[in-house]
Structures are given as C-alpha cells and as structure tokens.
Tab-separated table of C-alpha atoms and ligand atoms in Angstrom:
chain	number	residue	atom	x	y	z
A	1	UNK	CA	0.000	0.000	0.000
A	2	UNK	CA	1.469	3.346	-1.060
A	3	UNK	CA	0.605	5.743	1.743
A	4	UNK	CA	1.881	9.327	1.886
A	5	UNK	CA	2.373	9.742	5.610
A	6	UNK	CA	5.488	11.869	5.925
A	7	UNK	CA	8.372	13.320	3.962
A	8	UNK	CA	11.077	11.584	6.002
A	9	UNK	CA	9.462	8.176	5.461
A	10	UNK	CA	9.045	8.598	1.688
A	11	UNK	CA	11.948	7.731	-0.624
A	12	UNK	CA	13.936	10.674	-1.987
A	13	UNK	CA	13.441	9.462	-5.549
A	14	UNK	CA	9.655	9.322	-5.056
A	15	UNK	CA	9.582	12.812	-3.523
A	16	UNK	CA	11.578	14.201	-6.455
A	17	UNK	CA	9.321	12.405	-8.941
A	18	UNK	CA	6.234	13.912	-7.259
A	19	UNK	CA	7.623	17.465	-7.383
A	20	UNK	CA	8.564	17.078	-11.056
A	21	UNK	CA	5.150	15.595	-11.803
A	22	UNK	CA	3.441	18.460	-9.964
A	23	UNK	CA	5.299	20.971	-12.134
A	24	UNK	CA	4.218	19.142	-15.306
A	25	UNK	CA	0.634	18.840	-14.059
A	26	UNK	CA	0.522	22.594	-13.377
A	27	UNK	CA	2.050	23.482	-16.759
A	28	UNK	CA	-0.242	21.109	-18.662
A	29	UNK	CA	-3.290	22.670	-17.076
A	30	UNK	CA	-2.380	26.226	-18.091
A	31	UNK	CA	-4.784	29.012	-17.262
A	32	UNK	CA	-8.185	27.457	-17.900
A	33	UNK	CA	-11.288	28.083	-15.705
A	34	UNK	CA	-11.031	26.222	-12.390
A	35	UNK	CA	-13.919	23.886	-13.153
A	36	UNK	CA	-12.339	22.623	-16.372
A	37	UNK	CA	-11.358	18.938	-16.078
A	38	UNK	CA	-7.697	18.052	-16.619
A	39	UNK	CA	-7.007	16.653	-20.100
A	40	UNK	CA	-6.159	13.271	-18.647
A	41	UNK	CA	-8.580	11.927	-16.058
A	42	UNK	CA	-6.439	9.672	-13.849
A	43	UNK	CA	-8.994	9.564	-11.024
A	44	UNK	CA	-11.971	8.755	-13.257
A	45	UNK	CA	-14.400	6.544	-11.319
A	46	UNK	CA	-12.325	6.946	-8.108
A	47	UNK	CA	-13.902	8.030	-4.835
A	48	UNK	CA	-11.782	9.903	-2.273
A	49	UNK	CA	-12.665	10.422	1.411
A	50	UNK	CA	-11.439	13.703	2.896
A	51	UNK	CA	-11.657	13.537	6.701
A	52	UNK	CA	-11.242	16.680	8.763
A	53	UNK	CA	-10.992	16.556	12.544
A	54	UNK	CA	-9.615	20.118	12.504
A	55	UNK	CA	-10.597	23.245	10.544
A	56	UNK	CA	-9.173	23.801	7.073
A	57	UNK	CA	-9.506	26.150	4.121
A	58	UNK	CA	-6.596	25.320	1.787
A	59	UNK	CA	-6.334	21.570	2.420
A	60	UNK	CA	-10.070	21.023	2.065
A	61	UNK	CA	-10.471	23.069	-1.100
A	62	UNK	CA	-7.284	21.972	-2.841
A	63	UNK	CA	-7.888	18.255	-2.294
A	64	UNK	CA	-11.554	18.520	-3.257
A	65	UNK	CA	-10.812	20.540	-6.395
A	66	UNK	CA	-7.817	18.390	-7.312
A	67	UNK	CA	-9.822	15.168	-7.192
A	68	UNK	CA	-12.616	16.710	-9.267
A	69	UNK	CA	-10.243	18.134	-11.891
A	70	UNK	CA	-8.688	14.661	-12.201
A	71	UNK	CA	-12.104	13.121	-12.826
A	72	UNK	CA	-12.791	11.619	-9.391
A	73	UNK	CA	-15.345	12.325	-6.705
A	74	UNK	CA	-14.973	13.247	-3.041
A	75	UNK	CA	-16.753	12.728	0.253
A	76	UNK	CA	-15.774	15.513	2.658
A	77	UNK	CA	-16.299	14.121	6.165
A	78	UNK	CA	-16.064	15.900	9.484
A	79	UNK	CA	-14.581	13.836	12.299
A	80	UNK	CA	-17.373	14.954	14.639
A	81	UNK	CA	-20.054	13.681	12.247
A	82	UNK	CA	-18.463	10.253	11.792
A	83	UNK	CA	-18.879	7.506	14.371
A	84	UNK	CA	-15.109	7.945	14.741
A	85	UNK	CA	-15.911	10.978	16.878
A	86	UNK	CA	-18.325	8.920	18.990
A	87	UNK	CA	-16.320	5.883	20.029
A	88	UNK	CA	-15.803	3.750	16.882
A	89	UNK	CA	-12.148	2.830	16.626
A	90	UNK	CA	-9.830	4.268	14.014
A	91	UNK	CA	-9.028	0.725	12.869
A	92	UNK	CA	-12.684	-0.142	12.273
A	93	UNK	CA	-13.268	3.172	10.531
A	94	UNK	CA	-10.308	2.425	8.252
A	95	UNK	CA	-11.657	-1.043	7.421
A	96	UNK	CA	-15.127	0.294	6.596
A	97	UNK	CA	-13.925	3.295	4.584
A	98	UNK	CA	-11.703	0.985	2.535
A	99	UNK	CA	-14.835	-0.831	1.304
A	100	UNK	CA	-16.295	2.434	-0.029
A	101	UNK	CA	-13.468	4.639	-1.245
A	102	UNK	CA	-10.220	4.335	-3.201
A	103	UNK	CA	-8.147	6.835	-1.231
A	104	UNK	CA	-8.318	8.457	2.223
A	105	UNK	CA	-6.926	11.864	3.213
A	106	UNK	CA	-7.102	12.606	6.927
A	107	UNK	CA	-6.391	15.750	8.955
A	108	UNK	CA	-6.273	14.782	12.587
A	109	UNK	CA	-4.741	15.580	15.953
A	110	UNK	CA	-2.579	12.660	17.064
A	111	UNK	CA	-0.023	11.148	14.748
A	112	UNK	CA	-1.093	7.744	16.142
A	113	UNK	CA	-4.518	8.194	14.529
A	114	UNK	CA	-2.935	8.657	11.109
A	115	UNK	CA	-0.732	5.603	11.560
A	116	UNK	CA	-3.600	3.458	12.823
A	117	UNK	CA	-5.692	4.507	9.832
A	118	UNK	CA	-2.851	3.566	7.472
A	119	UNK	CA	-2.210	0.265	9.227
A	120	UNK	CA	-5.793	-0.903	8.890
A	121	UNK	CA	-6.870	0.689	5.596
A	122	UNK	CA	-6.607	-1.383	2.440
A	123	UNK	CA	-6.453	1.791	0.336
A	124	UNK	CA	-3.764	4.511	0.407
A	125	UNK	CA	-3.864	7.102	3.203
A	126	UNK	CA	-2.538	10.668	2.943
A	127	UNK	CA	-1.500	12.847	5.882
A	128	UNK	CA	-3.422	16.136	5.627
A	129	UNK	CA	-1.787	17.392	8.874
A	130	UNK	CA	-1.304	16.039	12.347
A	131	UNK	CA	-0.090	17.786	15.478
A	132	UNK	CA	3.384	16.620	14.504
A	133	UNK	CA	3.792	17.063	10.733
A	134	UNK	CA	2.282	18.609	7.582
A	135	UNK	CA	3.976	16.969	4.590
A	136	UNK	CA	1.543	18.065	1.850
A	137	UNK	CA	2.234	21.694	2.754
A	138	UNK	CA	5.956	21.259	2.372
A	139	UNK	CA	5.616	19.464	-0.980
A	140	UNK	CA	3.807	22.601	-2.184
A	141	UNK	CA	6.565	24.768	-0.670
A	142	UNK	CA	9.336	22.891	-2.484
A	143	UNK	CA	7.383	23.176	-5.750
A	144	UNK	CA	6.914	26.908	-5.137
A	145	UNK	CA	10.560	27.573	-4.347
A	146	UNK	CA	11.747	25.687	-7.421
A	147	UNK	CA	9.346	27.366	-9.819
A	148	UNK	CA	10.652	30.770	-8.685
A	149	UNK	CA	14.335	30.092	-8.090
A	150	UNK	CA	15.302	26.683	-9.505
A	151	UNK	CA	16.604	23.685	-7.560
A	152	UNK	CA	16.232	23.947	-3.790
A	153	UNK	CA	19.195	21.612	-3.192
A	154	UNK	CA	22.105	23.478	-1.629
A	155	UNK	CA	20.009	26.528	-0.628
A	156	UNK	CA	19.665	27.932	2.879
A	157	UNK	CA	16.148	27.883	4.343
A	158	UNK	CA	15.401	29.650	7.642
A	159	UNK	CA	12.374	29.025	9.844
A	160	UNK	CA	11.588	31.874	12.231
A	161	UNK	CA	9.140	31.252	15.086
A	162	UNK	CA	7.524	28.167	16.585
A	163	UNK	CA	9.144	24.802	15.762
A	164	UNK	CA	5.733	23.319	14.974
A	165	UNK	CA	4.356	20.592	12.684
A	166	UNK	CA	4.967	22.559	9.468
A	167	UNK	CA	8.514	23.274	10.620
A	168	UNK	CA	8.972	19.544	11.259
A	169	UNK	CA	8.072	18.632	7.687
A	170	UNK	CA	10.354	21.396	6.398
A	171	UNK	CA	13.245	19.870	8.354
A	172	UNK	CA	12.403	16.472	6.850
A	173	UNK	CA	12.451	18.095	3.415
A	174	UNK	CA	15.887	19.597	4.126
A	175	UNK	CA	17.241	16.082	4.547
A	176	UNK	CA	15.354	14.590	1.617
A	177	UNK	CA	15.794	17.415	-0.935
A	178	UNK	CA	19.287	18.406	0.230
A	179	UNK	CA	19.016	21.993	1.489
A	180	UNK	CA	20.446	23.559	4.627
A	181	UNK	CA	18.066	24.494	7.423
A	182	UNK	CA	18.323	27.004	10.245
A	183	UNK	CA	15.774	27.340	13.027
A	184	UNK	CA	15.483	30.627	14.876
A	185	UNK	CA	13.065	30.851	17.776
A	186	UNK	CA	12.889	30.610	21.569
A	187	UNK	CA	14.344	27.470	23.143
A	188	UNK	CA	11.038	26.158	24.617
A	189	UNK	CA	9.595	26.074	21.097
A	190	UNK	CA	12.529	24.318	19.437
A	191	UNK	CA	11.682	21.669	16.832
A	192	UNK	CA	12.080	18.080	17.989
A	193	UNK	CA	15.683	16.926	18.243
A	194	UNK	CA	14.751	13.771	16.332
A	195	UNK	CA	13.960	15.840	13.220
A	196	UNK	CA	17.185	17.834	13.403
A	197	UNK	CA	19.121	14.579	13.741
A	198	UNK	CA	17.254	13.124	10.755
A	199	UNK	CA	18.285	16.059	8.524
A	200	UNK	CA	21.904	15.913	9.704
A	201	UNK	CA	22.045	12.188	9.001
A	202	UNK	CA	21.150	12.978	5.390
A	203	UNK	CA	24.246	15.198	5.183
A	204	UNK	CA	22.745	18.702	5.336
A	205	UNK	CA	23.273	21.438	7.912
A	206	UNK	CA	20.450	21.716	10.450
A	207	UNK	CA	21.272	24.519	12.880
A	208	UNK	CA	19.691	26.590	15.625
A	209	UNK	CA	20.503	30.307	15.956
A	210	UNK	CA	18.674	32.272	18.658
A	211	UNK	CA	19.395	35.653	17.069
A	212	UNK	CA	16.981	36.006	14.119
A	213	UNK	CA	19.091	38.671	12.404
A	214	UNK	CA	22.109	36.335	12.376
A	215	UNK	CA	19.966	33.350	11.397
A	216	UNK	CA	18.682	34.882	8.167
A	217	UNK	CA	22.121	35.991	6.921
A	218	UNK	CA	22.614	34.318	3.544
A	219	UNK	CA	19.082	32.884	3.535
A	220	UNK	CA	17.482	31.994	0.207
A	221	UNK	CA	14.084	31.435	1.800
A	222	UNK	CA	12.527	32.663	5.053
A	223	UNK	CA	9.489	30.802	6.389
A	224	UNK	CA	7.216	31.341	9.356
A	225	UNK	CA	3.821	30.197	10.650
A	226	UNK	CA	1.214	31.122	13.219
A	227	UNK	CA	2.442	31.478	16.785
A	228	UNK	CA	-0.430	29.376	18.184
A	229	UNK	CA	-1.224	26.173	16.280
A	230	UNK	CA	-4.664	24.559	16.169
A	231	UNK	CA	-3.735	21.984	18.811
A	232	UNK	CA	-2.113	24.497	21.186
A	233	UNK	CA	-4.184	25.592	24.202
A	234	UNK	CA	-5.491	29.139	23.896
A	235	UNK	CA	-4.242	29.671	27.470
A	236	UNK	CA	-0.715	29.608	26.015
A	237	UNK	CA	-1.460	32.479	23.622
A	238	UNK	CA	-0.086	35.384	25.640
A	239	UNK	CA	3.058	33.516	26.698
A	240	UNK	CA	3.760	32.412	23.146
A	241	UNK	CA	3.244	35.911	21.776
A	242	UNK	CA	5.743	37.262	24.285
A	243	UNK	CA	8.242	34.517	23.465
A	244	UNK	CA	7.856	34.826	19.713
A	245	UNK	CA	7.597	38.585	19.184
A	246	UNK	CA	11.373	38.939	18.542
A	247	UNK	CA	11.000	36.395	15.721
A	248	UNK	CA	8.420	38.333	13.704
A	249	UNK	CA	9.301	38.363	9.995
A	250	UNK	CA	9.335	42.038	9.025
A	251	UNK	CA	11.085	44.160	6.419
A	252	UNK	CA	14.120	44.692	8.667
A	253	UNK	CA	14.584	40.929	9.045
A	254	UNK	CA	14.069	40.225	5.333
A	255	UNK	CA	16.682	42.897	4.558
A	256	UNK	CA	19.281	40.711	6.337
A	257	UNK	CA	18.568	37.753	4.023
A	258	UNK	CA	19.888	37.495	0.453
A	259	UNK	CA	18.451	40.227	-1.806
A	260	UNK	CA	16.562	37.631	-3.857
A	261	UNK	CA	15.327	35.654	-0.820
A	262	UNK	CA	11.724	34.517	-0.916
A	263	UNK	CA	9.198	34.593	1.922
A	264	UNK	CA	6.699	31.791	2.563
A	265	UNK	CA	3.894	31.146	5.055
A	266	UNK	CA	1.564	28.158	4.822
A	267	UNK	CA	-1.395	30.340	5.879
A	268	UNK	CA	-3.639	31.245	7.565
A	269	UNK	CA	-1.482	34.180	8.655
A	270	UNK	CA	-1.998	36.457	11.616
A	271	UNK	CA	-0.888	39.665	10.015
A	272	UNK	CA	1.402	41.817	12.115
A	273	UNK	CA	1.995	38.985	14.567
A	274	UNK	CA	4.347	36.424	12.975
A	275	UNK	CA	4.666	38.444	9.746
A	276	UNK	CA	4.006	42.051	8.845
A	277	UNK	CA	1.642	42.945	6.033
A	278	UNK	CA	4.550	44.732	4.357
A	279	UNK	CA	6.335	41.379	3.963
A	280	UNK	CA	3.196	39.311	3.230
A	281	UNK	CA	2.188	41.684	0.447
A	282	UNK	CA	5.732	42.617	-0.573
A	283	UNK	CA	7.844	41.625	-3.585
A	284	UNK	CA	9.607	38.710	-1.853
A	285	UNK	CA	6.394	37.000	-0.778
A	286	UNK	CA	5.166	33.994	-2.765
A	287	UNK	CA	2.412	33.010	-0.349
A	288	UNK	CA	-0.395	32.983	-2.924
A	289	UNK	CA	1.569	30.769	-5.318
A	290	UNK	CA	2.362	28.599	-2.304
A	291	UNK	CA	-1.351	28.258	-1.504
A	292	UNK	CA	-2.222	27.464	-5.131
A	293	UNK	CA	0.545	24.896	-5.335
A	294	UNK	CA	-1.186	22.780	-2.712
A	295	UNK	CA	-3.497	21.817	-5.578
A	296	UNK	CA	-0.768	20.785	-8.013
A	297	UNK	CA	1.495	19.105	-5.456
A	298	UNK	CA	-1.350	17.075	-3.977
A	299	UNK	CA	-2.494	15.935	-7.421
A	300	UNK	CA	0.982	14.467	-7.839
A	301	UNK	CA	0.793	12.906	-4.360
A	302	UNK	CA	-2.607	11.329	-5.068
A	303	UNK	CA	-1.446	9.970	-8.428
A	304	UNK	CA	1.640	8.509	-6.781
A	305	UNK	CA	-0.469	6.850	-4.087
A	306	UNK	CA	-2.813	5.323	-6.634
A	307	UNK	CA	-0.131	4.559	-9.225
A	308	UNK	CA	-2.076	6.376	-11.964
B	401	CP	N1	-1.872	25.564	5.251
B	401	CP	C1	-2.973	24.844	5.534
B	401	CP	O1	-2.917	23.632	5.784
B	401	CP	O2	-4.136	25.556	5.437
B	401	CP	P1	-5.539	25.065	6.000
B	401	CP	O3	-5.401	24.889	7.493
B	401	CP	O4	-6.505	26.173	5.628
B	401	CP	O5	-5.892	23.768	5.329
C-alpha cells in the first residue's frame, strides 16, 4: 500500500518524482477556468474520502478541487459527524472506509490516529496534517521555491518562530531534498531533536541560531507560521506571543537575508503577529503561489499513491 504519511518516510526518488510531476501537471493545465477537467482523467471513477478533525480552508479546497479536476469524486467528512468521533475505533473506521473509497486523506490531531488509519486501511492514506507534521504543505513549498528560483538543493532555508508541525516537515524536506536548514526561535519552542538529527544524518546542515538577524544571513528562503497552532491551548497564547515577538518576519529581518530571498507562510497568517503585512504583500512573498501549489502538489501525491 502506497501511503503518503510523511516526507522523512518517503523515498527521496519518489519525492523528487512527485515534485517534477506536480510541475508538469501545473504546466499542462495552463490558465483554464477552475472547473475545467484536466485533459487526462487519472482519477476517473475513483472516490476519495477527505476527513477533517480540525478546521481547514486550503487543504479542504485543494484536495476537493484536485480530485474533481482529475475526474474523481470526493466525500468531505467531518470527524465529529463520523462515528469515529463517537467511540468507533480508528481501525474499524479504516476497514469500513476501505470498502467504499479508493483513497483516504485525513487531517487529525494525534499522529497515532494517522498511523492506525494507514495500518488498517486497504487503500492509500494521505497525511493532511497532524499535530506533529504537515507533509503536503511542504511538498507545495518545495514546488513553489523551485518554480521561482530553480533547484532547492544546496540553498539555505530559515524558519523563524515556533518549531511546529509545518517546521517539522520542512526539516524532513531539508534532509530529503538536500538543502540547509536554520531554526530561529525561543528554546522552549525548538523543533524536535529527532527531526534535526534526521536532517543531519542525510548530510545537510540543520542549525539553531537564537538571534533572528544572524539566522537569516545568507538565507534563500525565510518561512514562518502562526504562533499558536490549532492543537495548542489558547491559554498559552499570551506567553507564546511574548516569546515569539522577537521572531516576527518584518522588512528589517528580510533585509538581512539574500536580496533575492523569498518569503513563505503556509497560511492562515496572523498579520502583524508572525509576519508584517509589508512582507506578506511585498515583492519577496510567494504566499499565494504557495497556496495554489497545494493543488498541483497534492495531485501528484494522489497519483503517486494510486499509481495512476
Ligand atoms: N496551510 C494549511 O494547511 O491551510 P488550511 O489549514 O486552511 O488547510
């Protein structure tokens, strides 16, 4: 079964093939109206379950649209509405869903839920975000960087802020795609040591620099994300804001990076918290391409999972 669960557990050659496929899929589509089917219909007669136990705008819309453009159909399911939210086990849900659909995408809280779904499903499962990782987002980010600046291998990518689930998948990508990674943020919000070690084992630099101005020196790409993730308690909001304020991405920080450095944010953004509007809307920002590229990258992921 070809699941897409994480970047660090997917072969480098498969990741590269998916990014290259995503670029071709995007180019082949051109600039036609959004409802126009893709010329080839690789998901014709396929049914895809999209399960959301957390809110979503981009993941929901891009998967739903991507399946439809490829000729398939979707069932968008809320975790609360399924029996899964009322005591049925993940394993039993996986077994039942596998009798009805050809592919499952799940956005959930615990990583264990994703893995249990994959273990018991007899169709491919895609990670649409857990508390720990967000691989589909980072596939879109790699696609976005490369379409603007060419190969990401050998570049320096800096994450400023909370070492959260999106940051984790970016560190995995550093190891798998061969770019150097620097984290800058407060020590209590460091990314997991396991991820840093993974990247280093692949032969890339994975560093921590507490001074954000020093961290972004020589950066080709600066990335940030919300200071309070969906699974973080709201009671932590004030403390996190105080801890993270020095790591805001603003024009002064971007000026310390390379002149042609790009800025990315997976969105939704909290303008003038983790990033200023001047940067979000400025010439180095590629956040709208990044959002759109969820569609193209995930089409490549789904095709890879289904072998079509
Ligand atoms: N970046 C991202 O996953 O967006 P959504 O939470 O809107 O899906």
